[in-house]
Amino acid sequence: MINITLPDNSIKVFEAFPTGMDVAKTISEGFARSCVAMEVDGQPMDLSSNITCDCGLKFITTRDDAALEILRHSAAHVMAEAIQNLYQRADLTIGPVVEDGFYYDIDMDPVSEEDFPAIEAEMQKIIKAKKTFERTVVSKDEALAMFKDNPYKMELIKALEDQEISLYRQGGFTDLCRGPHIPHTGMIKGIKLMKTSGAYWRADQTRQQLQRVYGTAFFDKKELKKHLHLIEEAQKRDHRKIGNKLDLFSFHQEAAGMPFFHARGMDMWNVLLDYWREAHREAGYVETKTPVMLSRHLWEKSGHWENYRENMYTSVVDEEEYAIKPMNCPGGMLLYKTGSHSYRDLPIRAGEIGLVHRHELSGALSGLFRVRAFHQDDAHIFMMPEQIEEEILGVLQLVEKVYSQFGLGFHLELSTRPEKSIGSDEKWEQATNGLKNALDKYGREYLINEGDGAFYGPKIDIHIKDALGRTWQCGTIQLDMALPERFDLTYKGTDNEKHRPVMIHRVIYGSIERFFGILVEHFAGKFPLWLAPVQAILLPINDELNPHAETLQKEMSNLGIRCEVDKRTESLKKKIREAQVNYIPLIITVGEKERESSTLAVRTLDGKVRMGLTMEAFSQVVLKHIKERTLDAQLFE
């Protein structure tokens, strides 16, 4: 007799060994049709597997995130079968699930997107056949014999320590796989091949180059359509294209992965930093600055030389080895140690806009999202243990204030002690409870990632959501019990004895370059007035009016309005159109009538034109919007 306990603590009793599908059908036929796989005592398994002992059972249904990963894994098998059906020479290697889809690396003749319709048509045949996924286990020798004609599978099998090898069959197609898989191919309702690229076997440039074919899959055709629309929108918002179009930044081979910010980009950059400094002053932070290059012995002391050396740029100065900092923390430790501290001084909140360098592989570089040189808006908060909750709460409130200024939503995740960690159980419990209590008091829901904290302390990750609903991990709050110990940081307590402070590392923008890129895509280049690199542009209708336009430009600049004059000999209509395409919020036509009456004709991006505005009335409205940093695009009533 088998007793199966479901998540609601109800128990299903079976005389024989049921499959997962058998159990699902006892709940309802409709529920069974929505099931994709199951977890037996936490272990993922196919629904066709027999349950042979008492256990806890959880079904994975089409509504669960884990189900989509299983579906896409199965879709990779369908794509591999279709390609083998169509191409005489196609040796399969590996086909994992990745973010938003899957890929398969295959040793075959080159394929392009022009070949996708034929491959997709073959995939649809396999899907319509509703082929079941059947798991079998064979010996290592049997597996080697089965895949004797595929050198890649042979290499994979030989590398496995297991003497029993798991295979999956769908009709006449068989592949190495641990599973689990969906019950049958018919569950794949929406599928699309996305792109192809080259890839080296085992990521080794000395080995065979393969064809990597990417695809995505969904349980619902509507979800696929929605996903493809999102990709199309994201391509339109690509920060690299918009950055080039608006003359914000560029990249050059002479400094791969290190962005160059243009004059307009720097205007926007400085606005971001001005806001950051204002918000942090109000929150009780001081601003500090540490050197970009520090000696090797400091990085050995911090642990970075041992654990992060391959990502650091180094040099020799006066016969001593130095490293360009990949992070700001060790310099912050030295600053703390420049003086003695009492419990009366704590907390100390010290922020730094620090330029850091990290060696990223060239293939991983991606616009402003993945660079080798970037600025972090670091802050280190030194405090007593009893101040943890209050300080974490303060950071969370600051995070909300900053992100809401850009119209960005966010969610929180708490990561707890990993298997490998340092510090006593007591310190970990105190630190984790401090974070939990602060999150509970803050009042937002949060996810808990058990065992996903840093080795030196628990952390809170902050994931922002942009206008397209995409999430980005930017902010983080980490409690550190390692560096205060390594650098022997102390403060004098109420008992007049030395104590070890607790330290928080935190960033809000994170990488400012990356945050800049996210904002470009979030607003699609159509920035709110306070953030726009060019807030107003003056368009004189002829050369004779250029001096008047320049006078107006100086007046506006003196008021704090970022303003330019377009003196080109193009038609007024073309100038207006280009200003609109470049999302300049205020387009001001300068004609003879405006000069004589000392007024302005102002066009906004909603297409409305306000005639006869005095400079006083104009500047009053504009400066109010800038000062309040409003997101409202409606500037004038």
XYZ file of C-alpha atoms in Angstrom:
637
model
C 0.000 0.000 0.000
C 1.349 3.424 -1.021
C 0.475 6.624 0.892
C 0.972 9.802 -1.118
C 0.786 13.160 0.672
C -0.221 16.155 -1.442
C 0.716 19.813 -0.698
C -2.624 20.422 1.082
C -1.714 17.502 3.435
C -4.446 15.289 1.991
C -3.368 11.669 1.497
C -4.018 9.448 -1.501
C -3.802 5.694 -0.899
C -2.963 3.195 -3.681
C -2.742 -0.599 -3.619
C -0.268 -0.801 -6.521
C 2.527 1.513 -7.664
C 0.742 4.400 -9.448
C 2.276 6.722 -12.019
C 2.158 10.447 -11.416
C -0.549 10.712 -14.072
C -2.630 8.097 -12.240
C -2.526 10.256 -9.111
C -3.325 13.434 -11.048
C -6.424 11.841 -12.591
C -7.818 11.028 -9.150
C -7.987 14.798 -8.581
C -9.714 15.468 -11.923
C -9.240 14.809 -15.623
C -8.939 18.546 -16.261
C -6.240 18.905 -13.615
C -4.344 15.941 -15.082
C -4.316 17.598 -18.522
C -2.650 20.677 -16.978
C 0.110 18.650 -15.313
C 3.565 18.734 -16.862
C 5.720 16.808 -14.371
C 5.924 16.125 -10.636
C 8.227 16.422 -7.646
C 8.462 13.306 -5.490
C 9.953 14.294 -2.139
C 11.400 17.309 -3.936
C 12.884 15.287 -6.820
C 11.607 16.267 -10.325
C 10.224 13.281 -12.245
C 8.139 12.468 -15.318
C 4.419 11.894 -14.811
C 4.857 8.459 -16.403
C 7.201 7.362 -13.592
C 5.882 4.898 -11.023
C 5.760 5.936 -7.374
C 7.057 2.992 -5.380
C 7.058 4.205 -1.767
C 5.285 6.574 0.622
C 6.167 10.151 -0.302
C 5.228 13.779 -0.549
C 4.022 14.669 -4.045
C 3.741 18.050 -5.743
C 2.504 18.443 -9.306
C 4.112 20.906 -11.708
C 1.333 22.410 -13.823
C 1.317 24.724 -16.811
C 0.834 27.653 -14.417
C 4.178 27.063 -12.679
C 7.417 28.743 -13.798
C 9.226 25.400 -13.634
C 6.812 23.987 -16.217
C 7.976 26.392 -18.917
C 11.569 25.268 -18.440
C 10.506 21.624 -18.822
C 8.474 22.460 -21.932
C 11.426 24.247 -23.530
C 13.736 21.364 -22.701
C 11.313 19.085 -24.532
C 11.092 21.562 -27.412
C 14.889 21.365 -27.815
C 14.490 17.596 -28.382
C 11.753 18.249 -30.946
C 13.984 20.720 -32.796
C 16.904 18.265 -32.729
C 14.729 15.493 -34.200
C 13.427 17.819 -36.922
C 16.949 18.867 -37.913
C 18.122 15.264 -38.035
C 15.127 14.402 -40.230
C 16.009 17.180 -42.673
C 19.808 17.129 -42.746
C 21.818 14.032 -43.610
C 24.844 15.082 -41.569
C 23.773 16.533 -38.239
C 25.624 15.307 -35.144
C 23.897 16.498 -31.993
C 25.897 17.708 -28.974
C 23.991 19.449 -26.145
C 20.678 21.361 -26.029
C 20.027 23.224 -22.769
C 17.297 25.611 -21.681
C 18.379 29.263 -21.425
C 16.615 32.448 -20.435
C 13.519 32.909 -22.646
C 14.089 29.715 -24.619
C 16.544 26.972 -25.561
C 19.285 26.133 -28.030
C 20.979 23.079 -29.487
C 24.607 22.923 -30.639
C 24.914 20.741 -33.727
C 27.819 19.738 -35.965
C 26.259 20.316 -39.377
C 26.471 22.448 -42.491
C 25.673 26.121 -41.812
C 22.005 27.054 -41.475
C 20.463 30.514 -41.592
C 17.127 32.058 -40.689
C 16.050 31.367 -44.276
C 16.087 27.656 -43.353
C 13.832 28.159 -40.307
C 10.424 27.762 -42.034
C 11.328 24.256 -43.249
C 12.662 23.227 -39.833
C 9.606 24.683 -38.069
C 7.285 22.829 -40.451
C 9.044 19.554 -39.582
C 8.769 20.405 -35.884
C 5.027 20.964 -36.253
C 4.663 17.452 -37.709
C 6.367 16.026 -34.596
C 4.199 18.151 -32.319
C 0.948 17.150 -34.069
C 1.925 13.474 -33.769
C 1.755 13.885 -29.938
C 4.766 11.644 -29.501
C 5.240 10.532 -25.904
C 8.527 11.116 -24.090
C 9.704 7.754 -22.753
C 12.584 7.475 -20.315
C 14.845 4.432 -20.366
C 18.011 3.598 -18.469
C 20.858 1.679 -20.122
C 24.360 0.696 -19.113
C 27.283 2.894 -20.058
C 28.485 0.288 -22.563
C 25.035 0.108 -24.154
C 24.903 3.895 -24.436
C 28.339 3.984 -26.077
C 27.193 1.386 -28.578
C 23.987 3.305 -29.341
C 25.862 6.566 -30.019
C 28.977 5.058 -31.631
C 28.515 7.257 -34.730
C 28.363 10.519 -32.722
C 31.782 11.484 -31.296
C 30.274 14.263 -29.156
C 27.781 11.995 -27.398
C 30.559 9.430 -26.954
C 32.704 12.055 -25.221
C 29.816 13.073 -22.953
C 29.033 9.466 -22.010
C 32.659 8.634 -21.237
C 32.885 11.669 -18.954
C 29.909 10.518 -16.865
C 30.730 8.785 -13.604
C 27.358 7.003 -13.563
C 27.375 3.487 -14.905
C 23.701 3.802 -15.813
C 22.745 6.352 -18.457
C 19.348 8.038 -18.782
C 17.874 8.309 -22.300
C 14.656 9.794 -23.674
C 12.784 8.514 -26.703
C 10.093 10.258 -28.745
C 9.043 7.934 -31.536
C 12.205 6.888 -33.396
C 14.373 9.679 -31.967
C 16.567 9.052 -28.906
C 18.795 11.461 -26.981
C 20.881 11.521 -23.836
C 18.961 13.352 -21.120
C 18.269 13.363 -17.369
C 14.769 14.821 -17.827
C 12.090 15.333 -16.814
C 9.983 15.993 -19.905
C 6.398 16.858 -20.732
C 4.091 13.831 -21.270
C 3.924 14.279 -25.054
C 4.988 16.688 -27.813
C 1.409 17.905 -28.328
C 1.669 20.067 -25.208
C 3.897 22.464 -27.191
C 1.391 24.965 -28.580
C 3.611 27.899 -29.511
C 7.118 27.411 -30.884
C 9.496 29.628 -32.843
C 13.109 29.435 -33.985
C 14.823 32.715 -33.130
C 18.382 32.880 -34.433
C 21.527 30.925 -35.222
C 25.177 31.491 -34.396
C 28.489 29.705 -34.251
C 29.783 28.023 -31.089
C 32.850 25.953 -30.282
C 32.498 22.494 -28.789
C 33.050 22.782 -25.041
C 33.607 26.549 -25.575
C 37.142 25.660 -26.717
C 38.347 27.660 -29.711
C 40.767 24.880 -30.655
C 37.891 22.448 -31.186
C 35.145 21.971 -33.751
C 32.891 24.932 -34.560
C 29.212 24.034 -34.290
C 25.909 25.527 -35.361
C 23.931 26.881 -32.397
C 20.226 27.142 -33.192
C 18.053 29.082 -30.729
C 14.317 28.733 -30.224
C 11.554 29.445 -27.753
C 8.337 27.656 -26.809
C 5.143 28.232 -24.837
C 2.066 26.325 -23.698
C -0.115 28.928 -25.414
C 0.160 30.543 -28.875
C -1.014 33.839 -27.343
C 1.953 33.775 -24.950
C 4.309 33.208 -27.881
C 2.755 36.131 -29.754
C 3.091 38.308 -26.656
C 6.737 37.264 -26.270
C 7.574 38.033 -29.902
C 5.892 41.433 -29.570
C 7.987 42.129 -26.478
C 11.159 41.243 -28.396
C 10.114 43.547 -31.235
C 9.502 46.384 -28.753
C 12.808 45.693 -27.009
C 14.639 45.882 -30.353
C 13.054 49.268 -31.014
C 14.241 50.392 -27.574
C 17.780 48.998 -27.895
C 19.846 51.473 -25.884
C 22.775 51.135 -28.286
C 20.681 52.331 -31.234
C 18.971 55.103 -29.265
C 22.263 56.136 -27.646
C 23.796 56.574 -31.098
C 20.726 58.364 -32.469
C 20.571 60.838 -29.551
C 24.373 61.303 -29.485
C 24.702 60.053 -25.879
C 27.598 57.557 -25.911
C 29.715 55.353 -28.137
C 32.169 52.437 -28.040
C 35.559 52.208 -29.753
C 37.979 49.361 -30.474
C 40.749 51.287 -28.736
C 38.980 50.664 -25.397
C 36.813 47.573 -25.844
C 33.994 47.382 -23.320
C 34.702 50.883 -21.984
C 32.042 53.437 -22.989
C 32.706 56.985 -24.167
C 30.040 59.458 -23.012
C 29.368 62.399 -25.310
C 28.422 65.914 -24.199
C 24.691 65.152 -24.255
C 25.235 61.848 -22.483
C 27.259 63.626 -19.802
C 24.435 66.113 -19.258
C 22.109 63.220 -18.491
C 24.817 61.441 -16.467
C 25.309 64.506 -14.278
C 21.566 64.836 -13.713
C 21.531 61.233 -12.422
C 24.444 61.962 -10.089
C 22.966 65.272 -8.894
C 19.783 63.454 -7.915
C 21.782 60.649 -6.273
C 23.759 63.132 -4.177
C 20.661 65.068 -3.137
C 18.778 61.917 -2.097
C 21.773 60.608 -0.154
C 22.445 63.878 1.652
C 18.822 63.890 2.777
C 19.245 60.279 3.995
C 22.286 61.163 6.133
C 25.110 59.936 3.897
C 28.502 61.529 3.396
C 30.348 61.162 0.087
C 33.888 59.790 -0.115
C 36.382 58.950 -2.843
C 39.073 56.270 -2.951
C 41.908 55.664 -5.467
C 41.370 53.643 -8.632
C 44.640 51.689 -8.164
C 45.735 50.016 -4.926
C 48.590 47.696 -3.986
C 48.493 43.937 -4.159
C 48.819 43.457 -0.383
C 45.464 45.248 0.119
C 43.730 42.898 -2.330
C 45.348 39.917 -0.605
C 44.033 41.171 2.713
C 40.507 41.628 1.329
C 40.539 38.169 -0.309
C 40.089 39.494 -3.844
C 43.582 38.493 -4.992
C 42.847 34.876 -4.176
C 39.229 34.771 -5.356
C 38.931 37.409 -8.080
C 42.432 37.762 -9.559
C 41.503 36.628 -13.104
C 39.041 39.523 -13.425
C 41.472 42.232 -12.268
C 43.761 44.498 -14.295
C 47.221 44.815 -12.758
C 50.371 46.895 -13.157
C 53.753 47.368 -11.486
C 54.583 50.673 -9.772
C 58.006 51.182 -8.110
C 58.604 47.435 -8.365
C 55.414 46.724 -6.427
C 52.379 45.013 -7.950
C 49.159 47.051 -8.048
C 45.623 46.320 -9.241
C 42.948 48.602 -10.643
C 40.031 48.174 -8.281
C 37.207 45.857 -9.375
C 35.156 47.135 -6.423
C 35.298 49.954 -3.901
C 35.018 48.045 -0.608
C 38.691 47.669 0.480
C 39.295 51.382 0.009
C 36.265 52.043 2.192
C 37.798 49.874 4.913
C 40.963 51.989 4.898
C 38.891 55.160 5.207
C 37.114 53.775 8.287
C 40.459 52.952 9.876
C 41.827 56.499 9.502
C 40.275 57.392 12.846
C 38.967 55.831 16.028
C 35.215 55.401 16.405
C 32.794 55.324 19.287
C 29.276 53.915 19.476
C 28.210 57.588 19.408
C 29.556 57.892 15.820
C 27.520 54.995 14.479
C 25.943 54.497 12.079
C 28.387 55.927 9.536
C 26.866 56.016 6.052
C 29.598 56.617 3.466
C 28.746 56.689 -0.251
C 31.098 56.642 -3.219
C 30.674 56.959 -6.973
C 33.645 54.719 -7.698
C 35.117 53.856 -11.095
C 35.877 50.119 -11.191
C 37.322 47.834 -13.857
C 36.595 44.147 -14.341
C 37.905 41.966 -17.132
C 34.906 40.517 -18.944
C 35.305 38.131 -21.885
C 34.872 39.954 -25.185
C 31.950 37.718 -26.130
C 30.066 38.731 -22.983
C 30.255 42.485 -23.659
C 26.855 44.021 -24.436
C 26.518 47.791 -24.812
C 26.183 49.493 -21.436
C 24.712 46.338 -19.913
C 28.025 44.465 -19.708
C 31.181 46.591 -19.758
C 34.733 46.437 -18.426
C 34.822 49.907 -16.870
C 31.883 51.257 -14.898
C 30.899 53.344 -11.913
C 29.204 51.877 -8.856
C 27.115 53.973 -6.489
C 28.507 52.093 -3.531
C 27.790 52.892 0.061
C 29.177 51.241 3.162
C 27.227 51.575 6.381
C 29.103 50.808 9.589
C 26.850 50.148 12.580
C 26.248 48.293 15.803
C 24.403 44.963 15.610
C 21.298 46.438 17.234
C 21.102 49.003 14.411
C 20.800 46.436 11.588
C 17.015 46.503 11.315
C 16.739 50.285 11.342
C 19.510 50.772 8.788
C 18.180 48.127 6.388
C 14.760 49.753 6.600
C 16.363 53.107 5.803
C 18.060 51.671 2.716
C 14.800 50.103 1.511
C 12.994 53.423 1.884
C 15.774 55.162 -0.058
C 15.583 52.495 -2.769
C 11.841 53.071 -3.149
C 12.320 56.834 -3.305
C 15.003 56.611 -6.003
C 13.327 54.024 -8.242
C 9.911 55.704 -8.060
C 11.547 58.894 -9.333
C 12.000 57.072 -12.664
C 8.655 55.256 -12.625
C 10.345 51.900 -11.971
C 8.597 49.229 -9.927
C 10.585 46.578 -8.063
C 10.395 43.382 -6.040
C 12.630 42.037 -3.282
C 14.420 38.740 -2.692
C 16.160 37.662 0.523
C 19.071 35.240 0.132
C 20.102 33.285 3.224
C 23.209 31.425 4.415
C 24.860 29.235 1.766
C 26.393 25.841 2.446
C 29.897 27.319 2.357
C 30.107 30.366 4.596
C 32.135 32.037 7.310
C 31.056 33.280 10.717
C 29.261 31.755 13.684
C 25.689 30.466 13.688
C 24.841 33.190 16.177
C 26.097 35.979 13.873
C 24.303 34.528 10.861
C 21.054 34.227 12.802
C 21.353 37.799 14.058
C 22.132 39.145 10.582
C 19.393 37.166 8.818
C 16.788 38.085 11.429
C 17.806 41.727 11.075
C 17.113 41.593 7.336
C 13.861 39.669 7.780
C 12.572 41.997 10.480
C 13.373 45.045 8.346
C 11.613 43.501 5.333
C 8.578 42.588 7.453
C 8.409 46.093 8.867
C 8.807 47.545 5.385
C 5.609 45.746 4.436
C 6.304 44.551 0.884
C 6.123 40.908 -0.112
C 9.497 39.281 -0.715
C 10.851 35.973 -1.933
C 13.301 33.901 0.093
C 16.181 32.224 -1.742
C 17.391 29.657 0.761
C 21.161 29.180 0.701
C 21.775 31.808 -1.994
C 23.483 34.447 0.165
C 27.122 35.506 -0.130
C 29.662 33.431 1.805
C 30.195 36.393 4.133
C 26.570 37.303 4.873
C 22.892 37.303 3.831
C 21.644 39.799 1.269
C 18.589 41.454 -0.241
C 18.458 41.712 -4.036
C 16.258 44.379 -5.604
C 14.820 43.640 -9.052
C 13.404 46.611 -10.919
C 10.677 46.351 -13.567
C 10.766 48.565 -16.651
C 8.044 49.832 -19.001
C 8.049 46.520 -20.942
C 7.707 44.455 -17.770
C 11.298 43.192 -17.991
C 13.132 42.777 -14.702
C 16.702 43.886 -13.982
C 18.715 43.154 -10.855
C 20.310 46.492 -10.000
C 20.203 47.225 -6.293
C 21.526 44.956 -3.575
C 21.926 45.146 0.197
C 24.566 42.805 1.675
C 25.517 42.262 5.277
C 29.244 41.556 5.552
C 30.849 39.740 8.456
C 34.161 39.084 6.655
C 35.758 42.441 5.800
C 35.328 44.025 9.272
C 37.165 40.953 10.604
C 39.873 40.941 7.914
C 40.583 44.651 8.402
C 40.166 44.544 12.190
C 37.531 47.298 12.226
C 36.434 48.316 15.708
C 34.450 50.866 17.666
C 34.408 51.654 21.369
C 31.129 50.560 22.963
C 29.209 51.855 25.966
C 31.329 49.501 28.098
C 34.480 51.315 26.887
C 35.635 48.064 25.224
C 36.404 47.479 21.540
C 33.670 45.836 19.460
C 33.399 44.711 15.849
C 30.987 46.809 13.725
C 28.486 45.235 11.356
C 28.844 46.461 7.799
C 26.381 46.844 4.931
C 27.418 47.032 1.297
C 24.669 48.511 -0.835
C 24.115 49.899 -4.313
C 20.950 51.413 -5.774
C 21.801 52.335 -9.349
C 24.296 49.444 -9.255
C 26.446 49.977 -12.310
C 25.550 53.538 -13.302
C 26.390 52.738 -16.931
C 23.981 49.795 -16.861
C 21.296 51.831 -15.096
C 21.760 54.534 -17.746
C 21.160 51.913 -20.462
C 18.072 50.596 -18.657
C 16.638 54.125 -18.479
C 17.265 54.647 -22.206
C 15.213 51.508 -22.938
C 12.623 52.166 -20.203
C 11.792 55.586 -21.663
C 12.642 54.522 -25.254
C 14.690 57.745 -25.494
C 11.649 59.908 -24.681
C 12.926 61.121 -21.330
C 10.949 63.234 -18.878
C 11.875 66.905 -19.000
C 14.145 66.869 -15.920
C 16.215 63.987 -17.299
C 16.278 64.862 -21.016
C 19.818 65.617 -22.245
C 18.436 68.468 -24.367
C 15.388 70.045 -22.751
C 14.721 72.783 -25.305
C 15.822 73.598 -28.830
C 15.511 76.979 -30.535
C 14.740 76.977 -34.266
C 15.353 80.376 -35.925
C 13.437 80.575 -39.213
C 16.301 82.426 -40.965
C 19.937 83.424 -40.415
C 19.009 86.968 -39.401
C 17.287 85.579 -36.303
C 20.298 83.500 -35.179
C 21.650 86.233 -32.846
C 18.247 86.546 -31.133
C 18.053 82.762 -30.755
C 21.545 82.708 -29.232
C 20.534 85.415 -26.753
C 17.508 83.354 -25.726
C 19.696 80.250 -25.421
C 22.076 82.022 -23.019
C 19.171 83.302 -20.960
C 17.671 79.821 -20.670
C 21.025 78.229 -19.883
C 21.565 80.771 -17.096
C 18.199 79.725 -15.646
C 19.322 76.079 -15.659
C 17.519 74.881 -18.795
C 19.584 72.692 -21.136
C 19.045 74.427 -24.438
C 20.546 74.346 -27.945
C 20.148 76.399 -31.119
C 19.700 74.713 -34.499
C 21.291 77.176 -36.952
C 21.414 74.818 -39.926
C 20.077 76.031 -43.264
C 17.470 73.252 -43.379
C 13.760 74.025 -43.684
C 11.849 74.786 -40.489
C 9.583 71.798 -41.146
C 12.580 69.440 -41.295
C 14.116 70.923 -38.147
C 10.854 70.458 -36.239
C 10.539 66.882 -37.466
C 14.110 66.007 -36.438
C 13.616 67.572 -33.003
C 10.469 65.477 -32.544
C 12.233 62.301 -33.693
C 14.997 63.051 -31.152
C 12.346 63.499 -28.435
C 13.358 67.037 -27.437
C 10.560 68.076 -25.035
C 10.440 71.789 -25.908
C 10.719 72.919 -29.545
C 10.765 76.709 -29.794
C 10.281 78.461 -33.109
C 12.032 81.837 -33.341
C 10.400 84.155 -35.888
C 10.263 87.903 -36.485
C 6.940 88.131 -34.657
C 8.399 86.473 -31.537
C 11.443 88.757 -31.593
C 9.337 91.907 -31.838
C 6.888 90.850 -29.110
C 9.571 89.251 -26.870
C 7.517 86.054 -26.709
C 8.031 82.373 -27.436
C 6.195 79.896 -29.669
C 6.597 76.540 -27.934
C 5.774 73.133 -29.427
C 5.673 70.089 -27.125
C 5.934 66.430 -28.075
C 2.168 65.989 -27.835
C 1.970 68.188 -30.964
C 0.431 71.192 -29.221
C 1.786 74.706 -29.871
C 1.575 77.554 -27.339
C 1.964 80.990 -28.889
C 2.805 84.252 -27.181
C 4.441 82.848 -24.035
C 6.649 85.301 -22.184
C 10.040 84.099 -20.987
C 8.846 84.541 -17.391
C 5.731 82.406 -17.897
C 7.701 79.792 -19.864
C 10.550 79.496 -17.359
C 8.185 79.380 -14.382
C 6.447 76.279 -15.731
C 9.584 74.591 -17.024
C 11.703 75.175 -13.917
C 8.888 73.878 -11.694
C 8.792 70.607 -13.675
C 12.579 70.302 -13.521
C 12.758 71.047 -9.797
C 9.996 68.559 -8.947
C 11.471 65.974 -11.352
C 7.997 65.132 -12.520
C 7.359 62.264 -14.946
C 4.274 64.056 -16.305
C 4.763 64.873 -19.984
C 1.969 67.462 -19.883
C 3.991 70.642 -19.347
C 1.427 73.356 -20.067
C -2.281 73.503 -19.297
